[in-house]
C-alpha positions as YAML, in Angstrom:
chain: A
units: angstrom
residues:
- id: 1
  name: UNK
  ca: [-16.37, 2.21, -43.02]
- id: 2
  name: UNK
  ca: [-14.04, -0.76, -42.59]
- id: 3
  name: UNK
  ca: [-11.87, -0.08, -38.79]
- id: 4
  name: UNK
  ca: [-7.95, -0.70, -40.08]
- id: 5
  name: UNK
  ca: [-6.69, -3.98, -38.73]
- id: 6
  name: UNK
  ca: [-4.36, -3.72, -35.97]
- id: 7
  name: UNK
  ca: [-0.59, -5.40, -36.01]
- id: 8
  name: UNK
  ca: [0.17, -8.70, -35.12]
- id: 9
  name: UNK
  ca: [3.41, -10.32, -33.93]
- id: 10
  name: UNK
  ca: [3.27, -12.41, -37.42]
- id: 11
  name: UNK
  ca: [3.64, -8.59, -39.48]
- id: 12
  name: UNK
  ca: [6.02, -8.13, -37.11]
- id: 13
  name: UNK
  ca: [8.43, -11.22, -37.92]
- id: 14
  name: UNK
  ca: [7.21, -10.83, -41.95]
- id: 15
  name: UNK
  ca: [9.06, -7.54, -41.54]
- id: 16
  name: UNK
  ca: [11.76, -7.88, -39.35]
- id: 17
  name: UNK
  ca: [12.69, -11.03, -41.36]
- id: 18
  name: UNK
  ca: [12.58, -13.46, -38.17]
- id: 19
  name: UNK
  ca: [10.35, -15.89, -36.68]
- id: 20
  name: UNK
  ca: [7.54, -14.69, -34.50]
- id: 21
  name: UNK
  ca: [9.42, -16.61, -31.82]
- id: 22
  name: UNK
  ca: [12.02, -14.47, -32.17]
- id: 23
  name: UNK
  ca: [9.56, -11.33, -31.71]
- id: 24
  name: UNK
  ca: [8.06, -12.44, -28.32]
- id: 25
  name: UNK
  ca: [11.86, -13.10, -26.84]
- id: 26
  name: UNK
  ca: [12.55, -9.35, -28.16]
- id: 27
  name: UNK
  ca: [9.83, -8.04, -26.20]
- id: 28
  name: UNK
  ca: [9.78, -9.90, -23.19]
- id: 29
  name: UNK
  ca: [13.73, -10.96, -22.70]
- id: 30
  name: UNK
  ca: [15.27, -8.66, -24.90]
- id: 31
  name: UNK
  ca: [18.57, -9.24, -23.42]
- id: 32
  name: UNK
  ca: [18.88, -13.08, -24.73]
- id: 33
  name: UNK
  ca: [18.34, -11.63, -28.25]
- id: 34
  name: UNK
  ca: [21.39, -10.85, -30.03]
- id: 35
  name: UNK
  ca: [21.33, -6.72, -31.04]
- id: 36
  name: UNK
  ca: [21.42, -6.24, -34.77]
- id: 37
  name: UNK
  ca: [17.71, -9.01, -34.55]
- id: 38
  name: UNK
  ca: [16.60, -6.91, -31.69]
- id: 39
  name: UNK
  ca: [17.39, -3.29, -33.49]
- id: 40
  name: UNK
  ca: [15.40, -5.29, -36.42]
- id: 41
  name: UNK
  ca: [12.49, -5.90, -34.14]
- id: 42
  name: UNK
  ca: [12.33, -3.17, -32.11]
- id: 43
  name: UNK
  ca: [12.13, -0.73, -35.54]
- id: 44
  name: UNK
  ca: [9.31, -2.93, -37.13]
- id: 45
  name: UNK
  ca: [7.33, -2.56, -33.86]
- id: 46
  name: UNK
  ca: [7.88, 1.38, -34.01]
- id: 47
  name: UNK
  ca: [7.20, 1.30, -37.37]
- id: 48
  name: UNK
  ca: [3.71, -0.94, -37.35]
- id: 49
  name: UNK
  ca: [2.17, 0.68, -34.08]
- id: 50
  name: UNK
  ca: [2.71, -2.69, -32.71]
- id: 51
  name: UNK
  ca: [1.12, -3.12, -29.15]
- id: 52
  name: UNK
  ca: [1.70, -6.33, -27.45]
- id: 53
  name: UNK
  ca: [-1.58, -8.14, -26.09]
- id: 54
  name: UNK
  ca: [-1.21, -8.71, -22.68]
- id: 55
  name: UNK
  ca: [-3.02, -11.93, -22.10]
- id: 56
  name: UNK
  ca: [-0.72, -13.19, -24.81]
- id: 57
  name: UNK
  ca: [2.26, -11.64, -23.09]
- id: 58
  name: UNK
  ca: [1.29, -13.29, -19.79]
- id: 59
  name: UNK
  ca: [0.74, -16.96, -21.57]
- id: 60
  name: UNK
  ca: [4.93, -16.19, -22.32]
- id: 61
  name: UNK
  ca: [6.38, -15.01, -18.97]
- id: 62
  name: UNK
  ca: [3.55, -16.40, -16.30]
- id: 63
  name: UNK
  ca: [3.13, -13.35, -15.32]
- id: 64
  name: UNK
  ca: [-0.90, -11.62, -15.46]
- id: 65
  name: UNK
  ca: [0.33, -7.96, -15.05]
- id: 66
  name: UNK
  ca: [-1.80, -7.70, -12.85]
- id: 67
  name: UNK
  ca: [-2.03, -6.33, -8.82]
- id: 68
  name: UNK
  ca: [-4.80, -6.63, -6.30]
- id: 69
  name: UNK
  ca: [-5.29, -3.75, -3.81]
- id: 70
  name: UNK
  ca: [-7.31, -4.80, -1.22]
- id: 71
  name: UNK
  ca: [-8.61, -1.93, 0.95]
- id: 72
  name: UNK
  ca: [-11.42, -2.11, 4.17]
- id: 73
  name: UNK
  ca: [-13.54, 1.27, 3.02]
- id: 74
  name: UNK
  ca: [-13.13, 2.89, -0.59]
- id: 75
  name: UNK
  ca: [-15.30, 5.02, 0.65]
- id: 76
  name: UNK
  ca: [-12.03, 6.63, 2.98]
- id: 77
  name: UNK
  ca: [-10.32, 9.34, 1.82]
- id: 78
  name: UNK
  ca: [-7.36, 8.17, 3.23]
- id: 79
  name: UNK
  ca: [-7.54, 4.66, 1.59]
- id: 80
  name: UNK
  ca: [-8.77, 6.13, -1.72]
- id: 81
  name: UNK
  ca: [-5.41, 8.20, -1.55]
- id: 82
  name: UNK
  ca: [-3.24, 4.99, -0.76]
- id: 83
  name: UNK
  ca: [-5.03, 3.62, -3.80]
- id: 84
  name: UNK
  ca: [-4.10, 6.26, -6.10]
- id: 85
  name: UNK
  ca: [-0.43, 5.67, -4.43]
- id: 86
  name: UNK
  ca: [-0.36, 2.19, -5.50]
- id: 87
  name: UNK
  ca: [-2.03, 3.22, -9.16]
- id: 88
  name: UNK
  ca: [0.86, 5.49, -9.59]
- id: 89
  name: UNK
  ca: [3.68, 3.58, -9.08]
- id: 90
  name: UNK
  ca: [1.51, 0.37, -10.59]
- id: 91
  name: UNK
  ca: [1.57, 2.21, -13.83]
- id: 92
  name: UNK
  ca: [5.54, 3.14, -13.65]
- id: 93
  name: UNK
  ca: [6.28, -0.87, -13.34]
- id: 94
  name: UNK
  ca: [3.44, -1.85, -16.30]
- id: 95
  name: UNK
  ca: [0.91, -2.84, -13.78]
- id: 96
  name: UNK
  ca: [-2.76, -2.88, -13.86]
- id: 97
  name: UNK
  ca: [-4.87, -2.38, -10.38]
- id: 98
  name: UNK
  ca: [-7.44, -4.31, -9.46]
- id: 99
  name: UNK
  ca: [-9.50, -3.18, -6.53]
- id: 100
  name: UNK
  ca: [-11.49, -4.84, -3.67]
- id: 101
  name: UNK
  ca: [-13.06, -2.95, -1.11]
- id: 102
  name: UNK
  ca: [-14.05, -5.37, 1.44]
- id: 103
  name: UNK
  ca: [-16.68, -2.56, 3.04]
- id: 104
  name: UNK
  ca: [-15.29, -3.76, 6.68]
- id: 105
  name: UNK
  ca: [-16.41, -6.98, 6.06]
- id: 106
  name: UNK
  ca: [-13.33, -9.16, 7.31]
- id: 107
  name: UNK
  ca: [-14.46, -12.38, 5.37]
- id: 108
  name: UNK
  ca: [-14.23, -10.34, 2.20]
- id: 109
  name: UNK
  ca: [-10.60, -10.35, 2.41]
- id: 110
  name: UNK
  ca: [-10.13, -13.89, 2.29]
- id: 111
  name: UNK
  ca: [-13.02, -14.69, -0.49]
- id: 112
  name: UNK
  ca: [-10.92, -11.83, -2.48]
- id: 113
  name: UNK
  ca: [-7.24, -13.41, -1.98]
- id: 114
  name: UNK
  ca: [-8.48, -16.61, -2.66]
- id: 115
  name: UNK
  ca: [-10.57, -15.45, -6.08]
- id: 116
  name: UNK
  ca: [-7.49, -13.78, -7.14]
- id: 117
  name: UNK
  ca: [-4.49, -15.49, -6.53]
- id: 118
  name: UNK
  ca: [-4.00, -17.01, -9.85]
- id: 119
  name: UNK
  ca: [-5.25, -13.69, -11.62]
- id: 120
  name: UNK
  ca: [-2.42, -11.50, -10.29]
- id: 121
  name: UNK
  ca: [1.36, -11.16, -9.82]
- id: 122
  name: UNK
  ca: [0.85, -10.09, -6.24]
- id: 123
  name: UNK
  ca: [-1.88, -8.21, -3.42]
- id: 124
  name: UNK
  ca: [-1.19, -5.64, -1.56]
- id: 125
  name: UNK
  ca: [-3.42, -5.87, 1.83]
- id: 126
  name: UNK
  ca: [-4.39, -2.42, 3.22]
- id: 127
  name: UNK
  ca: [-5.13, -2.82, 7.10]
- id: 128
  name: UNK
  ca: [-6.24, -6.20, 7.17]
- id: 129
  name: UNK
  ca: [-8.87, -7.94, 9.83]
- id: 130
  name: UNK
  ca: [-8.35, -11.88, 9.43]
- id: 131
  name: UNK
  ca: [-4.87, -11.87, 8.15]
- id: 132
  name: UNK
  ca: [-4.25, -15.12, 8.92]
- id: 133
  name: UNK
  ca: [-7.30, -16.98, 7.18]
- id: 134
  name: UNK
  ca: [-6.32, -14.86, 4.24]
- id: 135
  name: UNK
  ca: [-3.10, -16.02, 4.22]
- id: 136
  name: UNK
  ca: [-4.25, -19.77, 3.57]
- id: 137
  name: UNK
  ca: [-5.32, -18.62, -0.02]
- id: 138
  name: UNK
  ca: [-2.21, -16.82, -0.86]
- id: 139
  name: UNK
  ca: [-0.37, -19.94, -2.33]
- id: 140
  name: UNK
  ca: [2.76, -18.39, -4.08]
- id: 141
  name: UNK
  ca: [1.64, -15.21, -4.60]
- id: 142
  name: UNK
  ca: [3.45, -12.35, -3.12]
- id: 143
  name: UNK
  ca: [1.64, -10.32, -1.09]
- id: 144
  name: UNK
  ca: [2.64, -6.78, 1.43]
- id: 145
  name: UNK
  ca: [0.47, -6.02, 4.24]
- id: 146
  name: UNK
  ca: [0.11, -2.26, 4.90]
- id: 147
  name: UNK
  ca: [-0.32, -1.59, 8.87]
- id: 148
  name: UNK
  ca: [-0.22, -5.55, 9.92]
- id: 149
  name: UNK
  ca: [3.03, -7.08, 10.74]
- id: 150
  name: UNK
  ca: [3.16, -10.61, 9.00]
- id: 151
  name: UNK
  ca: [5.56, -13.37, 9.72]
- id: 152
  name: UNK
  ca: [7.31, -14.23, 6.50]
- id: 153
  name: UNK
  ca: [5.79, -11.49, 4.40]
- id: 154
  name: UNK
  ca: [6.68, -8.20, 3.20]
- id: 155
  name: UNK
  ca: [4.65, -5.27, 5.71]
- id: 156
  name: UNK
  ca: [4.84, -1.91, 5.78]
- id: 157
  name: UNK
  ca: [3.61, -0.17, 9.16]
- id: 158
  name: UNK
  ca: [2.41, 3.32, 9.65]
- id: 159
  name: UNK
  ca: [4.03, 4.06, 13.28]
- id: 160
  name: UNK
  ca: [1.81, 7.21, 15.17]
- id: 161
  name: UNK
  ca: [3.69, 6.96, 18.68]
- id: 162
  name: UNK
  ca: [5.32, 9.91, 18.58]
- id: 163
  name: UNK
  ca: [3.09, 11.55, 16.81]
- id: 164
  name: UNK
  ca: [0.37, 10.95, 19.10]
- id: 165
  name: UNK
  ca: [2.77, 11.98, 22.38]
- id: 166
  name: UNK
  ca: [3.25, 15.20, 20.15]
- id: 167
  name: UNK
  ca: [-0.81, 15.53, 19.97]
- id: 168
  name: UNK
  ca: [-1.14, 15.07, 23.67]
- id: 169
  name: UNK
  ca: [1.87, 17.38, 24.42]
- id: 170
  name: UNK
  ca: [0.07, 20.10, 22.70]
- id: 171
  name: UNK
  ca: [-3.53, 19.24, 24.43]
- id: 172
  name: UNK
  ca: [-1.53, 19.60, 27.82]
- id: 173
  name: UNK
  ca: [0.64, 22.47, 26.87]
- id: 174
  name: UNK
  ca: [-3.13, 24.23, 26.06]
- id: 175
  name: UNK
  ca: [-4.47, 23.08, 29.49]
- id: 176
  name: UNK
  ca: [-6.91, 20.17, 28.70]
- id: 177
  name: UNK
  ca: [-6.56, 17.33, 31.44]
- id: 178
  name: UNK
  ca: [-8.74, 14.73, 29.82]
- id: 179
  name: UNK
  ca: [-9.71, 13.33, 26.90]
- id: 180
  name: UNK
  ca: [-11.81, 11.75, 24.95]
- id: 181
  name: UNK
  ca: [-10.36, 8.92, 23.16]
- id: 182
  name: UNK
  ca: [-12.64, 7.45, 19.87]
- id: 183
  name: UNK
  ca: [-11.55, 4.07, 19.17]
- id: 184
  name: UNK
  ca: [-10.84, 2.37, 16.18]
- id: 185
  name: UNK
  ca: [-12.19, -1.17, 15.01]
- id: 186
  name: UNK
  ca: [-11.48, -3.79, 17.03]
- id: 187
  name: UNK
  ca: [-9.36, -5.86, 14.37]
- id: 188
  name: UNK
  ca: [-7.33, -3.47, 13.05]
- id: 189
  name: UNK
  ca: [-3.47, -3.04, 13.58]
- id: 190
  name: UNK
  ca: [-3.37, 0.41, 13.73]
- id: 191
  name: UNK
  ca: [-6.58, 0.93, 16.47]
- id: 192
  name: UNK
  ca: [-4.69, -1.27, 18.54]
- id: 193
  name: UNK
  ca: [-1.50, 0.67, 17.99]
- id: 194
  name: UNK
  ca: [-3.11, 3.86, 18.46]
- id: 195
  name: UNK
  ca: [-4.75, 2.84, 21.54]
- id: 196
  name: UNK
  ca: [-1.33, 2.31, 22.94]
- id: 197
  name: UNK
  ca: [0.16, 5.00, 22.29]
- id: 198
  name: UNK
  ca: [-2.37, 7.42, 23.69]
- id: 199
  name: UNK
  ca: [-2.40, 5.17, 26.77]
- id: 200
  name: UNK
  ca: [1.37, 5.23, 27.19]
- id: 201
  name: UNK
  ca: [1.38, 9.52, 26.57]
- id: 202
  name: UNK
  ca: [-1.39, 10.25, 28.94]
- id: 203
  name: UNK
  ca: [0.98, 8.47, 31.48]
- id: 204
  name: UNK
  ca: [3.60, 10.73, 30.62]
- id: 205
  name: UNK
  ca: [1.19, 14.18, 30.08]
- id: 206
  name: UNK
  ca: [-0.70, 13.48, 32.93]
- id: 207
  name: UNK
  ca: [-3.98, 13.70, 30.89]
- id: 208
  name: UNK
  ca: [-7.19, 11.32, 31.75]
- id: 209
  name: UNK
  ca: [-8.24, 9.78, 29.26]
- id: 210
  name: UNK
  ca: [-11.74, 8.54, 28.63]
- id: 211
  name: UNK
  ca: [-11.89, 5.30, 25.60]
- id: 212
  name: UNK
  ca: [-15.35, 5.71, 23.62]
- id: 213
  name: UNK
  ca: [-16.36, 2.95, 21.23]
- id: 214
  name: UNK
  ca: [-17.66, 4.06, 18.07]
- id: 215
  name: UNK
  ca: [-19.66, 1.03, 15.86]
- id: 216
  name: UNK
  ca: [-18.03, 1.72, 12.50]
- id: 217
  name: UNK
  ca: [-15.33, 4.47, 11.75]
- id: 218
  name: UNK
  ca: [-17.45, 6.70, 10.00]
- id: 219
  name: UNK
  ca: [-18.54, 10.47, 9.93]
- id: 220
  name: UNK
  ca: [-22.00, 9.10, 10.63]
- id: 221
  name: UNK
  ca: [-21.43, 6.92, 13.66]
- id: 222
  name: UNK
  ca: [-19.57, 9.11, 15.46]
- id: 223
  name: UNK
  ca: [-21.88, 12.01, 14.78]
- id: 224
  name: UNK
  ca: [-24.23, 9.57, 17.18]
- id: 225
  name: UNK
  ca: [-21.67, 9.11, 20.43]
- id: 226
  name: UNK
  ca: [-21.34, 12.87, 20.56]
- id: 227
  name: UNK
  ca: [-23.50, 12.86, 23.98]
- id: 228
  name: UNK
  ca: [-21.40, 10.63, 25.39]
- id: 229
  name: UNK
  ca: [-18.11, 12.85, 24.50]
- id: 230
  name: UNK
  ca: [-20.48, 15.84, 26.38]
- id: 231
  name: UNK
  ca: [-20.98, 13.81, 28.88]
- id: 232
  name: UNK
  ca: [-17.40, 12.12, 29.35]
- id: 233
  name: UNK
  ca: [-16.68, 15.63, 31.03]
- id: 234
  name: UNK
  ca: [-13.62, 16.23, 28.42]
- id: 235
  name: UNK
  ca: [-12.63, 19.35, 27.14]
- id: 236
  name: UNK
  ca: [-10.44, 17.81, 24.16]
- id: 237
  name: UNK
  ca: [-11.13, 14.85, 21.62]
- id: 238
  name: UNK
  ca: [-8.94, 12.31, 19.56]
- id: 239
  name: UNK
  ca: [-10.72, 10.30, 16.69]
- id: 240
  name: UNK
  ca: [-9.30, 7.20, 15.32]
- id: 241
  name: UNK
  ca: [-9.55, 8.65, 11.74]
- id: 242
  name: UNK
  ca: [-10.68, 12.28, 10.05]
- id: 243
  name: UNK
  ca: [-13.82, 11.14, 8.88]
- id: 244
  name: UNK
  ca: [-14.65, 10.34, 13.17]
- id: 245
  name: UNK
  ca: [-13.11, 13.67, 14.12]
- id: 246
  name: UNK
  ca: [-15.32, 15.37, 10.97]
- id: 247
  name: UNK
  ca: [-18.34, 13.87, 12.93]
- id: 248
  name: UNK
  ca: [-17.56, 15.12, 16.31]
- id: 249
  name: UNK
  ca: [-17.27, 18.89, 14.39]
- id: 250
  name: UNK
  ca: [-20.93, 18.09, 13.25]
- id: 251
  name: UNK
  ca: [-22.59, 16.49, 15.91]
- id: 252
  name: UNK
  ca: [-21.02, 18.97, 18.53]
- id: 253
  name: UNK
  ca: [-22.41, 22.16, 16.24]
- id: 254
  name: UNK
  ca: [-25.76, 20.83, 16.12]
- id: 255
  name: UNK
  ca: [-25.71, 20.75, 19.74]
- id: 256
  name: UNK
  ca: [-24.69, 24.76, 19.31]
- id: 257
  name: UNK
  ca: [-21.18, 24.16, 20.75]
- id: 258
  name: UNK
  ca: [-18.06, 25.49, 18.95]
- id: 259
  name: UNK
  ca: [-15.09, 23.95, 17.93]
- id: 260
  name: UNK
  ca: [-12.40, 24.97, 19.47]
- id: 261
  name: UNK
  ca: [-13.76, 27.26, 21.85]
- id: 262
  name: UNK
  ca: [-15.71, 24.56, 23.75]
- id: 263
  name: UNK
  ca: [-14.01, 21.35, 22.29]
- id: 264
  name: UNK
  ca: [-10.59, 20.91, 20.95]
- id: 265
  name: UNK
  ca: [-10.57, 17.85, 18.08]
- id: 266
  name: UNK
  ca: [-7.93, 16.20, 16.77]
- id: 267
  name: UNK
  ca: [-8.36, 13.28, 13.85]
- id: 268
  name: UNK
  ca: [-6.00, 11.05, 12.36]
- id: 269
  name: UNK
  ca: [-4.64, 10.48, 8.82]
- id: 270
  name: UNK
  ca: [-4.65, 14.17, 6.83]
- id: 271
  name: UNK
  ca: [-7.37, 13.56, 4.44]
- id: 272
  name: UNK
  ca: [-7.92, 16.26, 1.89]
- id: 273
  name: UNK
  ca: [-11.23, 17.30, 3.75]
- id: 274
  name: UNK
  ca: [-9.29, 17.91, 6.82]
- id: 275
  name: UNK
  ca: [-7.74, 21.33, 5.71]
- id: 276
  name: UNK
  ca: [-10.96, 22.53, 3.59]
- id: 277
  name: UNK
  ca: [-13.60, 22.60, 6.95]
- id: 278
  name: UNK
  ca: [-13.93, 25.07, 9.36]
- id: 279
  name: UNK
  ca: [-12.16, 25.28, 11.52]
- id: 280
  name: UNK
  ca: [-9.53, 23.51, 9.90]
- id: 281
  name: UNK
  ca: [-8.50, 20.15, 11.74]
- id: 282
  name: UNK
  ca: [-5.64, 19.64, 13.45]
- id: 283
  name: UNK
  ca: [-4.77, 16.15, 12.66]
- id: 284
  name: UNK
  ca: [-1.60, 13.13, 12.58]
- id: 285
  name: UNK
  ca: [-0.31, 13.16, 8.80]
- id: 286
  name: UNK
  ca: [0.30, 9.72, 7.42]
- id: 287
  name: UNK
  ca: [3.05, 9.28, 4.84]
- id: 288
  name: UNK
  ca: [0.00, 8.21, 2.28]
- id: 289
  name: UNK
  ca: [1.93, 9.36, -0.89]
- id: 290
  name: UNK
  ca: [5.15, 6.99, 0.00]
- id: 291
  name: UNK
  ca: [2.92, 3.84, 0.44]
- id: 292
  name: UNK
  ca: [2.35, 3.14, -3.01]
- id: 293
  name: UNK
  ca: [6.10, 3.60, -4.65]
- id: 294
  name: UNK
  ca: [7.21, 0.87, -1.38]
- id: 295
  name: UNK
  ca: [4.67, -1.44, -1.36]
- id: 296
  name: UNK
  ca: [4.56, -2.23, -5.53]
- id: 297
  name: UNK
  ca: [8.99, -2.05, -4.90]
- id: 298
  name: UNK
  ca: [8.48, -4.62, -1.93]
- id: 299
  name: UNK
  ca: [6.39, -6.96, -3.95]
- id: 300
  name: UNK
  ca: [9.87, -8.07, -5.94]
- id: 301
  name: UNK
  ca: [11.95, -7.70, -2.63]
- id: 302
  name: UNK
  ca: [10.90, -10.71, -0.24]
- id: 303
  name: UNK
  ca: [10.09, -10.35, 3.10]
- id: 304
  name: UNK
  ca: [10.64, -7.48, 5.27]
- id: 305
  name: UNK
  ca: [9.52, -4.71, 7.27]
- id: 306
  name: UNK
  ca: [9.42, -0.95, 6.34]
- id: 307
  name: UNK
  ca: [8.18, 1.49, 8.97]
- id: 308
  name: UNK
  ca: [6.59, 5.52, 8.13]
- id: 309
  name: UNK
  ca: [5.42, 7.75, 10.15]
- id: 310
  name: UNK
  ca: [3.08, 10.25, 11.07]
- id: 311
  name: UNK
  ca: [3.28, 13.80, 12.26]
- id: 312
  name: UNK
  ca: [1.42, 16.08, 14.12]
- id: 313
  name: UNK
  ca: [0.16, 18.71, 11.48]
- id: 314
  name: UNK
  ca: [-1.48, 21.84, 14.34]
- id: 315
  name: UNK
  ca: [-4.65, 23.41, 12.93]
- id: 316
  name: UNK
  ca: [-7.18, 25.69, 13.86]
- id: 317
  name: UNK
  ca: [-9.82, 22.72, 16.02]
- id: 318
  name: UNK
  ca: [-7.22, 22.82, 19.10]
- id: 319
  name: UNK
  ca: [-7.05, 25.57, 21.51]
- id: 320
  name: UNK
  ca: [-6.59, 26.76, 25.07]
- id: 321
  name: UNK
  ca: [-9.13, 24.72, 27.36]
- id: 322
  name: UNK
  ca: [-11.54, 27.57, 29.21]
...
């Protein structure tokens, strides 16, 4: 059975009556095409099924329709959900996604942007580690950092402060005095801004605060350092991400301790699994949803800084210290 040919711009032109010129400006300026040729076009397009091949489209206007979403962990939850952000609003503006997931391998990021930067119209850098190497392979490509500020390039920042005052607030109001802090990796924005901010709110809560290093920020590492939180002498825990918090849950239960009534947890970020567990985890929401819609808008805009932030969303893994 012979597969029916598909349209070309030439059937197109035969019959609209114009050159096939004339049927690429139609499609891809329309406005410098005078009306009655571009009613003419735009009805023999209808009328044939007429899709227009992208590579050919991008040979016209330079542009590859592409956008590159670099992320550190697909694995995530939350980055898989600022992924499907970006997709979203990708697929409003005629965009195609490509991803790179780096696995938290910093020099990934730079062999990506520099593999890339002639196959797409812009990146859009999700908690980048060697921002500044990466930038060296940019060229003219626009790009949007998501939790990095960058000099002279579009960012978007994920701001916790308050957030995490409101998370110590509620550890103090509940009687816990210190606290086991679970750092985040060592070249990320947001671990450093994090870090901060619990330092500056245990100044202002009172609350001792013990910092715990954790060798990748994963359900499984953490699961490991779990003595060390037993032995840190705190009563309440803060994890640089869900998946960490998830881990203390685990690793604490097969020790045959409860959660909350011998540990409060708190995570970061709101991933789906975070409401689903038991108990369910009090956590600090991130705006994931907006990311997408603002970064792919900020890629046309030029440089500039957008800030979101987080709130405290109270659970069942937090309760009165005994």
């Amino acid at each position: 059975m012979r597969r029916e040919q598909r349209a070309t711009i030439l059937d197109v032109a035969a019959l609209a009556g114009v050159h096939a010129a004339t049927v690429s400006r139609t499609i891809n300026v329309p406005e410098k095409v005078a009306p009655e040729t571009r009613r003419r076009v735009e009805e023999a397009v209808r009328e044939l099924g007429f899709v227009p091949n992208r590579a050919a489209r991008g040979l016209i206007t330079g542009r590859t329709g592409n956008v590159a979403v670099i992320v550190p962990d697909i694995t995530n939850p939350h980055f898989a959900s600022l992924v499907r952000s970006v997709e979203r609003s990708a697929r409003q503006s005629d965009l195609q996604v490509i991803l790179v997931d780096t696995g938290e391998h910093p020099d990934e990021e730079v062999r990506a942007v520099e593999s890339l930067s002639r196959e797409v119209d812009g990146f859009i850098v999700v908690s980048p580690r060697r921002v500044h190497r990466a930038l060296g392979g940019l060229g003219s490509t626009p790009a949007v950092f998501v939790n990095r500020p960058v000099r002279a390039h579009a960012s978007i920042l994920l701001r916790t402060a308050p957030a995490v005052a409101d998370a110590l607030g509620l550890l103090a109001t509940l009687g816990h005095t210190r606290l086991a802090y679970l750092r985040g990796p060592s070249g990320s924005w947001a671990a450093g801004e994090r870090r901060t901010a619990v330092r500056s709110s245990s100044r202002t809560t009172g609350m001792q605060v013990v910092e715990l290093v954790v060798a990748e920020p994963t359900f499984e590492a953490t699961a490991i350092v779990v003595p060390e939180i037993v032995a840190s002498g705190a009563s309440a825990v803060l994890a640089f991400n869900d998946q960490m918090a998830l881990g203390v849950v685990a690793g604490l239960t097969d020790r045959g301790m409860s959660v909350p009534d011998d540990f409060s947890v708190v995570g970061f970020d709101d991933i789906p699994m975070a409401a689903m567990v038991a108990p369910p985890l009090t956590t600090i929401s991130l705006p994931t949803g907006e990311v997408g819609a603002v970064a792919v808008a900020m890629l046309s805009e030029g440089p500039s800084t957008k800030e979101l932030f987080g709130e405290l969303v109270v659970r069942h893994s937090t309760a009165r210290a005994t």
